Coordinates of C-alpha atoms and ligand atoms in Angstrom, one line a residue:
M1422 CA -13.8 -8.0 -3.8
L1423 CA -13.6 -10.7 -1.2
F1424 CA -10.3 -12.1 -0.1
P1425 CA -10.3 -15.8 -1.0
K1426 CA -11.0 -18.1 2.0
S1427 CA -11.6 -21.9 2.5
N1428 CA -14.6 -23.0 4.3
A1429 CA -17.4 -25.6 4.0
H1430 CA -18.4 -24.1 0.6
R1431 CA -15.2 -22.6 -0.7
D1432 CA -11.8 -24.0 -1.5
I1433 CA -8.3 -22.8 -2.4
V1434 CA -5.3 -24.3 -4.0
D1435 CA -2.2 -22.2 -3.3
C1436 CA 0.0 -22.2 -6.4
S1437 CA 3.0 -20.8 -4.6
G1438 CA 6.2 -22.7 -5.5
V1439 CA 9.0 -22.8 -8.1
W1440 CA 7.6 -21.9 -11.5
D1441 CA 9.2 -22.2 -15.0
F1442 CA 10.5 -18.8 -16.0
R1443 CA 11.7 -17.0 -19.1
P1444 CA 12.7 -13.4 -19.6
D1445 CA 11.5 -12.0 -22.9
P1446 CA 13.5 -8.8 -23.7
E1447 CA 12.6 -8.9 -27.4
G1448 CA 8.8 -9.2 -26.6
L1449 CA 8.6 -12.4 -28.7
G1450 CA 6.1 -14.2 -26.4
L1451 CA 3.1 -12.0 -27.0
K1452 CA 3.5 -12.3 -30.8
D1453 CA 4.4 -16.0 -30.8
G1454 CA 1.7 -17.3 -28.6
W1455 CA 3.7 -18.2 -25.5
G1456 CA 0.4 -18.0 -23.6
D1457 CA -0.1 -21.6 -24.9
G1458 CA 3.1 -22.7 -23.2
F1459 CA 6.8 -21.9 -23.7
E1460 CA 10.2 -23.5 -23.3
S1461 CA 11.6 -22.2 -20.1
T1462 CA 15.2 -21.0 -19.6
H1463 CA 15.1 -20.5 -15.8
E1464 CA 13.1 -21.1 -12.6
C1465 CA 11.8 -18.5 -10.3
A1466 CA 10.0 -18.9 -6.9
V1467 CA 6.5 -17.4 -6.4
P1468 CA 5.8 -15.3 -4.5
G1469 CA 9.0 -13.2 -4.9
S1470 CA 10.7 -10.7 -7.2
W1471 CA 12.9 -12.2 -9.9
N1472 CA 15.7 -9.7 -9.4
E1473 CA 17.9 -11.0 -6.6
Q1474 CA 16.6 -14.6 -7.1
L1475 CA 18.1 -14.6 -10.6
Q1476 CA 20.9 -12.2 -10.1
E1477 CA 23.5 -14.7 -11.2
F1478 CA 21.7 -15.0 -14.5
D1479 CA 22.0 -11.3 -15.2
L1480 CA 18.4 -10.5 -14.2
M1481 CA 19.1 -8.3 -11.2
N1482 CA 18.4 -5.1 -13.2
Y1483 CA 16.2 -6.6 -15.8
V1484 CA 13.3 -4.4 -16.9
G1485 CA 10.9 -5.9 -19.5
G1486 CA 8.6 -8.8 -20.1
A1487 CA 9.0 -12.2 -18.4
W1488 CA 7.0 -15.4 -18.5
Y1489 CA 6.0 -17.7 -15.7
Q1490 CA 4.4 -21.2 -16.2
R1491 CA 3.3 -24.1 -14.1
E1492 CA 0.8 -26.9 -14.1
V1493 CA -1.7 -27.4 -11.4
H1494 CA -4.1 -30.2 -10.6
I1495 CA -7.7 -29.1 -10.6
P1496 CA -9.3 -31.1 -7.8
H1497 CA -12.3 -33.3 -8.6
H1498 CA -14.5 -31.5 -6.1
F1499 CA -14.1 -28.3 -8.0
D1500 CA -16.7 -29.8 -10.4
G1501 CA -19.8 -27.7 -10.6
K1502 CA -18.2 -24.8 -8.8
Q1503 CA -17.2 -21.4 -10.2
V1504 CA -13.5 -21.6 -10.5
F1505 CA -11.2 -18.7 -10.8
L1506 CA -7.6 -17.8 -10.5
R1507 CA -6.5 -14.9 -8.4
V1508 CA -3.1 -13.2 -8.8
G1509 CA -2.3 -11.3 -5.6
S1510 CA 0.1 -9.0 -7.5
A1511 CA 2.2 -9.3 -10.6
D1512 CA 4.0 -6.1 -11.2
F1513 CA 3.7 -3.8 -13.1
E1514 CA 1.6 -5.2 -15.9
S1515 CA 0.4 -8.7 -16.4
K1516 CA -1.7 -11.1 -18.5
L1517 CA -2.9 -14.5 -17.5
W1518 CA -3.6 -17.6 -19.6
V1519 CA -5.0 -20.9 -18.6
N1520 CA -4.8 -23.9 -21.0
G1521 CA -3.9 -21.4 -23.7
Q1522 CA -6.9 -19.1 -23.1
L1523 CA -6.3 -15.5 -22.2
I1524 CA -8.3 -15.1 -19.0
A1525 CA -7.4 -11.7 -17.5
E1526 CA -5.1 -8.7 -17.6
N1527 CA -4.0 -6.1 -15.1
D1528 CA -2.1 -2.9 -15.2
L1529 CA -2.6 -1.7 -11.6
L1530 CA 0.6 -1.9 -9.5
C1531 CA 0.5 -4.1 -6.4
L1532 CA -3.2 -4.9 -6.7
P1533 CA -4.9 -8.3 -7.2
Y1534 CA -6.7 -9.4 -10.3
D1535 CA -8.6 -12.5 -11.2
G1536 CA -10.2 -14.4 -14.1
A1537 CA -12.9 -17.0 -14.4
L1538 CA -11.8 -20.4 -15.7
D1539 CA -15.3 -21.7 -16.7
G1540 CA -15.0 -23.8 -19.8
Y1541 CA -11.2 -23.8 -19.9
I1542 CA -10.4 -26.5 -17.3
T1543 CA -11.5 -30.0 -16.4
P1544 CA -11.8 -31.0 -12.8
G1545 CA -9.6 -34.0 -12.1
E1546 CA -7.1 -33.0 -14.8
K1547 CA -4.1 -30.7 -14.9
A1548 CA -4.3 -27.1 -16.2
R1549 CA -1.4 -25.0 -17.5
I1550 CA -1.1 -21.6 -16.0
V1551 CA 1.0 -19.0 -17.9
I1552 CA 1.5 -15.5 -16.6
W1553 CA 3.3 -12.7 -18.5
V1554 CA 4.7 -9.9 -16.3
N1555 CA 6.3 -6.7 -17.4
N1556 CA 7.9 -4.3 -15.0
E1557 CA 8.3 -1.4 -17.3
Q1558 CA 6.4 1.6 -16.0
R1559 CA 4.4 3.5 -18.6
Y1560 CA 4.3 7.2 -19.1
Q1561 CA 0.6 7.6 -18.2
S1562 CA 0.8 5.3 -15.1
I1563 CA 0.2 7.2 -11.9
T1564 CA 3.8 6.5 -11.1
P1565 CA 5.0 7.8 -14.4
G1566 CA 7.6 5.6 -16.2
V1567 CA 10.9 6.6 -17.7
A1568 CA 11.6 4.8 -20.9
I1569 CA 14.5 6.0 -23.2
D1570 CA 11.9 8.0 -25.2
D1571 CA 11.0 9.8 -22.0
Y1572 CA 14.5 11.0 -21.4
I1573 CA 14.5 12.5 -24.9
R1574 CA 11.1 14.1 -24.5
E1575 CA 11.9 15.5 -21.1
Q1576 CA 15.3 16.9 -22.1
R1577 CA 16.2 17.2 -18.5
I1578 CA 16.1 14.0 -16.6
R1579 CA 19.5 12.4 -17.1
D1580 CA 20.0 8.7 -17.4
E1581 CA 20.6 8.8 -13.7
Q1582 CA 19.1 5.6 -12.3
F1583 CA 19.7 2.1 -13.4
P1584 CA 17.3 0.4 -13.9
A1585 CA 15.5 3.4 -15.2
T1586 CA 12.8 4.5 -12.8
R1587 CA 11.7 7.7 -11.1
P1588 CA 11.0 6.6 -7.5
D1589 CA 13.7 6.0 -4.9
F1590 CA 13.0 2.3 -4.5
F1591 CA 13.9 -0.6 -6.6
P1592 CA 11.6 -1.5 -9.5
Y1593 CA 11.3 -5.1 -8.6
G1594 CA 9.5 -7.3 -11.1
G1595 CA 7.7 -10.6 -10.8
I1596 CA 4.7 -12.4 -9.2
Q1597 CA 5.1 -11.0 -5.8
R1598 CA 2.1 -12.3 -4.0
P1599 CA 0.4 -15.7 -4.0
V1600 CA -1.5 -17.0 -7.0
L1601 CA -4.6 -18.8 -5.7
L1602 CA -6.9 -21.2 -7.6
C1603 CA -10.3 -20.7 -6.0
A1604 CA -13.6 -22.6 -6.2
I1605 CA -16.8 -21.0 -4.9
P1606 CA -20.4 -22.0 -5.3
R1607 CA -22.0 -20.8 -8.5
V1608 CA -24.7 -19.0 -6.4
H1609 CA -22.5 -17.1 -4.0
I1610 CA -21.8 -14.1 -1.8
A1611 CA -20.0 -11.8 -4.2
D1612 CA -19.0 -8.9 -1.9
V1613 CA -19.4 -7.6 1.6
T1614 CA -19.0 -4.1 2.9
L1615 CA -18.8 -3.3 6.6
D1616 CA -19.5 0.1 8.0
T1617 CA -19.1 0.9 11.7
H1618 CA -20.0 3.9 13.8
I1619 CA -20.1 4.5 17.5
D1620 CA -22.8 6.1 19.7
G1621 CA -21.7 6.3 23.3
S1622 CA -21.0 2.8 24.4
I1623 CA -23.0 1.3 21.5
G1624 CA -21.4 0.1 18.3
L1625 CA -23.4 0.4 15.1
L1626 CA -22.4 -2.2 12.5
T1627 CA -23.9 -2.3 9.0
V1628 CA -23.2 -5.3 6.8
R1629 CA -24.0 -4.8 3.1
A1630 CA -23.8 -7.9 1.0
Q1631 CA -24.0 -8.4 -2.7
V1632 CA -25.0 -11.9 -3.8
N1633 CA -25.7 -13.4 -7.2
A1634 CA -28.7 -15.3 -5.9
P1635 CA -32.2 -14.8 -7.2
D1636 CA -34.9 -13.0 -5.2
G1637 CA -36.5 -15.4 -2.8
G1638 CA -33.1 -16.4 -1.3
Q1639 CA -32.1 -15.2 2.1
L1640 CA -29.0 -14.2 3.9
K1641 CA -28.3 -15.0 7.5
V1642 CA -25.8 -12.7 9.1
A1643 CA -24.5 -13.6 12.6
V1644 CA -22.3 -11.4 14.8
S1645 CA -20.2 -13.0 17.5
D1646 CA -21.9 -10.9 20.2
G1647 CA -24.9 -13.3 19.6
Q1648 CA -27.1 -11.3 17.3
V1649 CA -28.4 -12.9 14.1
E1650 CA -30.4 -11.4 11.3
T1651 CA -32.1 -13.2 8.4
L1652 CA -32.7 -10.9 5.4
P1653 CA -34.4 -11.3 2.2
I1654 CA -32.4 -10.8 -1.0
V1655 CA -33.6 -7.9 -3.1
E1656 CA -32.1 -7.5 -6.5
G1657 CA -28.9 -9.2 -5.4
N1658 CA -28.5 -7.1 -2.2
A1659 CA -29.0 -7.6 1.5
V1660 CA -28.3 -5.1 4.3
A1661 CA -28.1 -6.0 8.0
Q1662 CA -27.8 -3.5 10.8
F1663 CA -26.7 -4.3 14.3
R1664 CA -26.6 -2.3 17.5
I1665 CA -23.9 -3.8 19.8
E1666 CA -24.6 -2.7 23.4
D1667 CA -21.5 -2.2 25.5
C1668 CA -19.5 -2.6 22.4
R1669 CA -15.8 -3.5 22.6
F1670 CA -14.5 -0.9 20.2
W1671 CA -11.4 -1.7 18.0
S1672 CA -8.6 0.5 19.4
L1673 CA -4.9 0.6 19.8
R1674 CA -5.1 -0.8 23.3
D1675 CA -7.7 -3.4 22.5
P1676 CA -7.9 -4.3 18.8
Y1677 CA -11.0 -6.4 19.4
L1678 CA -12.5 -8.0 16.3
Y1679 CA -16.1 -9.3 16.1
D1680 CA -16.7 -12.3 13.9
V1681 CA -19.3 -11.7 11.2
S1682 CA -20.6 -14.8 9.5
L1683 CA -22.8 -14.8 6.4
E1684 CA -24.8 -17.8 5.1
L1685 CA -26.6 -17.7 1.9
E1686 CA -29.8 -19.8 1.8
V1687 CA -31.7 -20.7 -1.4
D1688 CA -34.8 -23.0 -1.1
G1689 CA -34.0 -23.8 2.5
T1690 CA -30.4 -25.0 1.8
T1691 CA -27.3 -23.2 2.7
V1692 CA -25.4 -22.8 -0.6
D1693 CA -22.5 -20.5 0.4
S1694 CA -20.9 -18.9 3.5
Y1695 CA -18.2 -16.4 4.2
A1696 CA -16.8 -15.0 7.4
L1697 CA -14.8 -11.9 8.2
H1698 CA -13.8 -9.8 11.1
A1699 CA -15.3 -6.4 12.0
G1700 CA -13.4 -3.9 14.1
V1701 CA -16.0 -1.5 15.3
R1702 CA -14.4 1.9 15.3
E1703 CA -14.8 5.4 14.0
I1704 CA -12.2 7.7 12.5
T1705 CA -12.9 11.4 12.4
V1706 CA -11.2 14.6 11.7
R1707 CA -12.4 17.6 13.6
G1708 CA -10.6 20.9 13.4
R1709 CA -6.9 20.3 13.7
R1710 CA -7.2 16.8 15.3
L1711 CA -7.6 13.2 14.3
Y1712 CA -9.9 11.1 16.5
L1713 CA -10.2 7.3 16.9
N1714 CA -13.5 6.5 18.7
G1715 CA -13.8 10.1 19.8
E1716 CA -10.3 10.1 21.4
K1717 CA -7.5 12.2 20.0
V1718 CA -4.8 10.2 18.4
F1719 CA -1.2 11.1 17.6
L1720 CA 0.5 8.9 15.0
R1721 CA 3.9 7.6 15.8
G1722 CA 5.4 5.3 13.3
F1723 CA 7.1 4.9 9.9
G1724 CA 7.0 4.9 6.2
K1725 CA 8.0 1.3 5.2
H1726 CA 8.7 -0.7 2.1
E1727 CA 8.0 -4.3 1.1
D1728 CA 11.7 -5.1 0.6
F1729 CA 14.1 -7.8 1.9
P1730 CA 17.2 -9.6 0.6
V1731 CA 16.4 -12.2 -2.0
H1732 CA 12.6 -12.0 -1.8
G1733 CA 12.6 -8.4 -3.0
R1734 CA 9.1 -7.2 -2.7
G1735 CA 7.7 -10.8 -2.5
L1736 CA 5.3 -11.5 0.4
N1737 CA 7.4 -12.9 3.3
L1738 CA 5.3 -13.9 6.3
P1739 CA 8.1 -14.4 8.8
L1740 CA 9.4 -10.9 7.9
M1741 CA 5.8 -9.5 8.5
V1742 CA 5.7 -11.1 11.9
K1743 CA 9.2 -9.8 12.8
D1744 CA 8.3 -6.2 11.6
F1745 CA 5.2 -6.0 13.7
G1746 CA 7.3 -7.3 16.6
L1747 CA 9.8 -4.5 16.0
M1748 CA 7.0 -1.9 15.7
H1749 CA 5.6 -3.1 19.0
W1750 CA 9.1 -3.1 20.6
I1751 CA 9.8 0.5 19.5
G1752 CA 6.3 1.8 20.5
A1753 CA 5.1 2.7 17.0
N1754 CA 1.3 2.8 16.6
S1755 CA 1.1 3.2 12.8
F1756 CA 2.7 3.0 9.4
R1757 CA 2.2 4.1 5.8
T1758 CA 2.2 1.6 3.0
S1759 CA 4.7 3.8 1.1
H1760 CA 4.5 3.9 -1.9
Y1761 CA 2.0 1.2 -3.0
P1762 CA -0.7 -1.0 -1.5
Y1763 CA 0.9 -3.8 0.6
A1764 CA -0.2 -7.4 0.7
E1765 CA -3.7 -8.0 2.2
E1766 CA -2.0 -10.4 4.7
I1767 CA -0.2 -7.4 6.2
L1768 CA -3.4 -5.5 6.6
D1769 CA -5.1 -8.5 8.3
Y1770 CA -2.2 -8.7 10.7
A1771 CA -2.5 -4.9 11.4
D1772 CA -6.2 -5.5 12.2
R1773 CA -5.2 -8.1 14.7
K1774 CA -2.3 -6.2 16.2
G1775 CA -4.0 -2.8 16.6
V1776 CA -1.7 -0.9 14.3
L1777 CA -3.1 2.0 12.3
V1778 CA -2.3 2.0 8.6
I1779 CA -2.3 4.8 6.1
S1780 CA -3.0 3.0 2.8
E1781 CA -1.1 4.6 0.0
L1782 CA -1.9 4.4 -3.7
A1783 CA 1.0 3.5 -6.1
S1784 CA 1.4 7.0 -7.2
V1785 CA 4.9 8.5 -6.8
N1786 CA 6.3 11.7 -8.3
L1787 CA 3.3 12.4 -10.6
D1788 CA 4.7 14.8 -13.2
F1789 CA 2.3 17.6 -14.1
R1790 CA 4.0 18.2 -17.4
I1791 CA 2.6 14.9 -18.6
A1792 CA -0.3 14.2 -16.2
D1793 CA -3.6 14.5 -18.2
E1794 CA -7.1 13.2 -18.2
E1795 CA -5.9 9.6 -19.0
T1796 CA -3.6 9.8 -15.9
L1797 CA -6.6 10.9 -13.8
R1798 CA -8.7 8.1 -15.1
N1799 CA -5.9 5.7 -14.2
H1800 CA -5.7 7.3 -10.8
R1801 CA -9.4 6.9 -10.3
R1802 CA -9.3 3.3 -11.4
T1803 CA -6.6 2.5 -8.9
L1804 CA -8.5 4.2 -6.1
E1805 CA -11.6 2.1 -6.9
R1806 CA -9.7 -1.1 -6.8
Q1807 CA -7.7 -0.3 -3.7
I1808 CA -10.8 0.8 -1.8
A1809 CA -12.7 -2.3 -2.9
R1810 CA -9.8 -4.4 -1.7
D1811 CA -9.1 -2.7 1.7
K1812 CA -12.4 -1.1 2.8
N1813 CA -13.1 -3.6 5.5
H1814 CA -9.9 -3.3 7.4
P1815 CA -10.3 -1.4 10.7
S1816 CA -6.6 -0.8 10.7
V1817 CA -6.8 1.3 7.5
I1818 CA -7.6 4.8 8.8
M1819 CA -6.7 7.0 5.9
W1820 CA -6.1 7.0 2.1
S1821 CA -2.9 8.6 0.9
V1822 CA -3.7 9.1 -2.8
A1823 CA -0.3 10.2 -3.9
N1824 CA 3.3 10.6 -2.7
E1825 CA 5.2 13.7 -3.7
P1826 CA 3.4 14.9 -6.9
G1827 CA 5.1 17.8 -8.6
Y1828 CA 8.4 16.4 -7.4
L1829 CA 10.4 18.2 -10.1
G1830 CA 8.9 21.6 -9.1
E1831 CA 7.4 21.9 -12.6
E1832 CA 5.4 25.1 -13.0
E1833 CA 2.3 23.2 -14.3
Y1834 CA 1.9 21.8 -10.8
Q1835 CA 0.6 25.2 -9.7
G1836 CA -1.8 25.6 -12.5
E1837 CA -5.6 25.1 -13.0
A1838 CA -5.2 21.5 -14.2
S1839 CA -3.5 20.6 -10.9
H1840 CA -6.4 22.1 -8.9
H1841 CA -8.8 20.2 -11.0
Y1842 CA -6.9 17.0 -10.6
W1843 CA -6.7 17.1 -6.8
K1844 CA -10.3 18.3 -6.3
N1845 CA -11.5 15.5 -8.6
L1846 CA -9.4 12.8 -6.9
C1847 CA -10.1 13.8 -3.3
D1848 CA -13.9 14.2 -3.9
Y1849 CA -13.9 10.8 -5.6
T1850 CA -12.1 9.2 -2.7
R1851 CA -14.8 10.6 -0.3
E1852 CA -17.5 9.5 -2.7
L1853 CA -16.2 5.9 -2.6
D1854 CA -15.5 5.9 1.1
A1855 CA -16.9 8.6 3.3
S1856 CA -15.5 6.9 6.4
R1857 CA -11.8 7.7 6.1
P1858 CA -9.9 11.0 5.6
V1859 CA -7.8 11.6 2.5
T1860 CA -4.3 13.0 2.2
V1861 CA -1.5 13.6 -0.2
A1862 CA 2.2 13.5 0.8
N1863 CA 3.7 16.9 -0.2
V1864 CA 7.3 17.2 -1.4
G1865 CA 9.7 19.8 0.1
R1866 CA 10.4 21.4 -3.3
I1867 CA 6.7 22.5 -3.6
S1868 CA 6.9 23.7 0.0
T1869 CA 3.7 25.1 1.5
N1870 CA 2.0 26.3 -1.6
D1871 CA 0.6 23.0 -2.7
P1872 CA -2.8 23.0 -4.6
S1873 CA -3.6 19.6 -3.1
F1874 CA -3.7 21.1 0.4
H1875 CA -7.0 22.8 -0.5
Y1876 CA -8.8 19.5 -1.1
V1877 CA -7.3 17.0 1.4
D1878 CA -8.7 16.4 4.9
I1879 CA -5.2 16.1 6.4
V1880 CA -2.2 18.0 5.1
S1881 CA 0.9 15.7 4.9
I1882 CA 4.4 16.8 4.3
N1883 CA 7.8 15.1 3.7
R1884 CA 10.8 17.1 4.8
Y1885 CA 14.6 16.7 4.8
Y1886 CA 16.0 20.0 6.1
G1887 CA 19.3 18.9 7.8
W1888 CA 19.8 16.3 5.1
Y1889 CA 19.4 17.3 1.5
D1890 CA 19.3 21.0 2.4
M1891 CA 21.3 22.4 5.4
P1892 CA 23.2 19.2 5.8
G1893 CA 24.7 18.8 9.3
Q1894 CA 22.8 21.9 10.6
L1895 CA 19.9 20.8 12.7
D1896 CA 19.3 24.1 14.5
R1897 CA 18.7 25.8 11.1
A1898 CA 16.6 22.8 10.0
A1899 CA 14.4 23.1 13.1
V1900 CA 13.7 26.8 12.4
R1901 CA 12.8 26.1 8.8
L1902 CA 10.5 23.2 9.8
Q1903 CA 8.8 25.2 12.4
K1904 CA 8.1 28.0 9.9
E1905 CA 6.6 25.7 7.4
L1906 CA 4.3 24.2 9.9
D1907 CA 3.2 27.7 11.0
D1908 CA 2.7 28.8 7.4
I1909 CA 0.6 25.8 6.6
A1910 CA -1.4 26.2 9.8
A1911 CA -2.0 29.9 9.1
E1912 CA -3.6 29.1 5.7
H1913 CA -5.3 25.7 6.4
D1914 CA -7.3 24.9 9.5
K1915 CA -6.5 21.2 9.1
P1916 CA -4.4 18.6 10.9
I1917 CA -0.8 18.3 9.7
L1918 CA 1.0 15.0 9.4
V1919 CA 4.7 14.8 8.9
L1920 CA 4.9 11.6 6.8
E1921 CA 8.7 11.6 6.1
F1922 CA 11.8 12.9 7.7
G1923 CA 15.0 11.0 8.0
A1924 CA 18.8 10.7 7.5
D1925 CA 20.9 8.1 5.8
T1926 CA 22.9 6.2 8.4
I1927 CA 25.6 3.7 8.1
A1928 CA 25.2 1.3 11.0
G1929 CA 28.5 1.5 12.9
A1930 CA 29.5 5.0 11.8
H1931 CA 30.0 7.4 14.8
S1932 CA 31.0 10.9 15.6
T1933 CA 31.2 13.2 18.6
T1934 CA 29.9 16.1 16.5
D1935 CA 27.0 16.4 14.0
Q1936 CA 28.2 14.4 11.0
L1937 CA 26.0 13.0 8.2
F1938 CA 25.7 9.2 8.0
T1939 CA 26.6 8.6 11.6
E1940 CA 24.2 6.9 14.0
E1941 CA 24.4 9.9 16.4
Y1942 CA 23.3 12.3 13.6
Q1943 CA 20.3 10.2 12.7
A1944 CA 19.2 10.0 16.3
R1945 CA 19.6 13.7 16.8
F1946 CA 17.9 14.5 13.5
L1947 CA 14.9 12.4 14.4
E1948 CA 14.7 13.9 17.9
T1949 CA 15.0 17.4 16.6
Y1950 CA 12.1 16.9 14.2
C1951 CA 10.0 15.1 16.9
D1952 CA 10.5 18.0 19.3
V1953 CA 9.3 20.6 16.8
I1954 CA 6.4 18.5 15.4
E1955 CA 5.1 17.2 18.7
N1956 CA 4.8 20.8 20.0
H1957 CA 2.9 22.1 17.1
P1958 CA -0.8 22.6 17.7
N1959 CA -1.8 21.3 14.2
A1960 CA 0.5 18.3 14.2
I1961 CA -1.1 14.9 14.5
G1962 CA 1.9 12.6 13.8
T1963 CA 5.5 11.8 13.1
H1964 CA 6.2 9.1 10.6
V1965 CA 10.0 8.5 10.4
W1966 CA 11.5 7.7 7.0
N1967 CA 12.2 4.8 7.0
F1968 CA 11.5 1.8 9.1
A1969 CA 14.4 -0.2 7.5
D1970 CA 17.1 0.3 4.9
F1971 CA 15.8 -0.7 1.5
R1972 CA 17.2 -1.3 -2.0
T1973 CA 17.1 1.4 -4.6
A1974 CA 18.0 1.5 -8.3
Q1975 CA 21.7 2.3 -8.8
N1976 CA 22.6 6.0 -8.6
H1977 CA 25.3 8.1 -7.1
R1978 CA 23.2 9.2 -4.2
R1979 CA 22.7 5.7 -2.8
V1980 CA 25.2 3.1 -1.5
I1981 CA 23.2 0.2 -2.8
L1982 CA 20.5 0.9 -0.3
N1983 CA 18.6 4.0 0.9
L1984 CA 20.1 3.9 4.4
K1985 CA 17.4 6.0 6.2
G1986 CA 16.1 2.9 8.1
V1987 CA 16.2 3.0 11.9
F1988 CA 16.7 -0.7 11.4
T1989 CA 19.1 -2.1 8.8
R1990 CA 17.7 -4.0 5.9
T1991 CA 18.1 -7.2 7.9
R1992 CA 16.4 -5.6 10.9
E1993 CA 19.2 -4.8 13.3
P1994 CA 18.5 -1.6 15.3
K1995 CA 20.6 1.5 14.8
L1996 CA 21.1 3.9 17.7
A1997 CA 18.0 5.9 16.7
A1998 CA 15.8 2.9 17.2
F1999 CA 16.7 2.9 21.0
R2000 CA 16.1 6.7 21.2
L2001 CA 12.7 6.4 19.5
K2002 CA 11.8 3.5 21.8
E2003 CA 12.6 5.7 24.8
R2004 CA 10.5 8.6 23.5
W2005 CA 7.6 6.5 22.3
S2006 CA 7.4 4.6 25.6
V2007 CA 5.9 7.8 27.1
P2008 CA 2.2 8.3 26.1
F2009 CA 1.7 11.4 23.9
V2010 CA 0.2 14.3 25.7
F2011 CA -1.7 16.9 23.7
G2012 CA -1.2 20.5 24.6
S2013 CA -4.2 22.4 26.0
E2014 CA -6.3 23.7 23.2
A2015 CA -8.7 26.5 22.7
Ligands
BDP3124 C1 11.2 11.2 -0.5 C2 10.5 10.0 -1.1 C3 11.0 8.7 -0.7 C4 12.5 8.7 -0.7 C5 13.0 9.8 0.3 C6 14.5 9.9 0.4 O1 9.1 10.1 -0.9 O2 10.5 7.7 -1.5 O3 13.1 7.5 -0.4 O4 12.5 11.0 -0.1 O5 15.1 10.7 -0.3 O6 11.4 12.2 -1.5 O7 15.1 9.1 1.2

């Protein structure tokens, strides 16, 4: 799945802008053929979530179907090309029509989908794009939904969040990433997979391309160190292998990217080209440690969210640049795309900035009273699409395949079905991508007896002692945390990553003694955790929850936002940000190891 790019053979029309919009709470549109076009009632900017944009039209908390529509000119020079429309993400479920023709559908959260427009458009004329989006989560999604029926079926989850949702982040709806009209040559490079290894000072780079050209064509692959290979195409595939002497490896200090350019030649003519970056690097797990290019690495960073006033989860490039600036300022070297895949633009930027990314699937609070084979199939489909999308990013160092499954402490989580689920999913991740470790973020309620621990490469835990339990008592919290790390280490000879710990904090609240919600308490909370974790022989990282305050659904535990950010929602630093900066300005030193 190649990210769309413009070059001598390929072109893109970005359909971002203000689109016609119409909410459809009664679900009329799908029955009445609104895919052919509909009468709009509102306007909504793309990319962006509809919620805060249309708050004044009573759509802040809207959960249901909504329709988007706009016209776009199909350029003359698209004639003879393969034209398709790519939706970066339209969440949670979406369908796409062009000139009244259903072109594509998607039900995978925060992942792109596309559809071919052949036969449905005329270059030189306008085309009508209609997109239906529905932000209701379904029961069998890998972040299970909560519809009214679910409350009844479960008999225990109260109607406690509005809009109804399980996770602790706002269920934004809308077209949240760009919609791109793309034209590529009919005979083209369809996919490229990069694989990198290191051998001393030599970088080994394998470029595997899939093309839809007939045998007889050839692919020229050039790397910016000066090497060029010309390969025959055999059954739609070509593989080039490069040894880069004195290679500049992609690292935190020097995120060097080689240019890899591909040119497809048929009958002596170049018919298509595509260029991408390769960061030559190797991620390995050995014993209790994580290595980047053979050097131990300790992760310092955050769980984040795609969240900002007005845009909601919509891609916001100035915010992206600002956030990377703040991560640099504070000395973070990594973040997790909690709790869903982030925009590809963000991963590209991480590649350039030398920031390590734990790419997380949109699986939150998987409930093992209802998870079944269909859920597992959906999980595997998500994994396939996410790996296909993100596989070539050197910044992506790990797959987090779920966040806090078994969240309700349901007894089914400890059963055979759960073991089968995690074994299957972790094995499948390694089958799809043997080059990156796999993890699952474990919830405190399950504690250290988590079936997933047996199948992951890295054990990850989220902990809130000193906040939800033992509030205001950091000494007790530290003892408990230490014991859990020891217990896990005693049973699993694996690295341990603490992927969440944090305290809600009202910027401006202060106290001379330990008091929840104050800036001093957050700072001391984070420092206490870092002291314990950094000194543990199995620990490979501290990811603070959260980088910035973020919006949640309405419930009595949140004052509009989850306030665990070390920056406010609009990115002002709290006291803890300065403390972390101080701590993270000193390079991490690993203890002496046996
Ligand atoms: C964890 C979740 C995260 C929440 C956080 C919290 O993984 O999404 O926002 O706790 O309670 O359970 O702040």
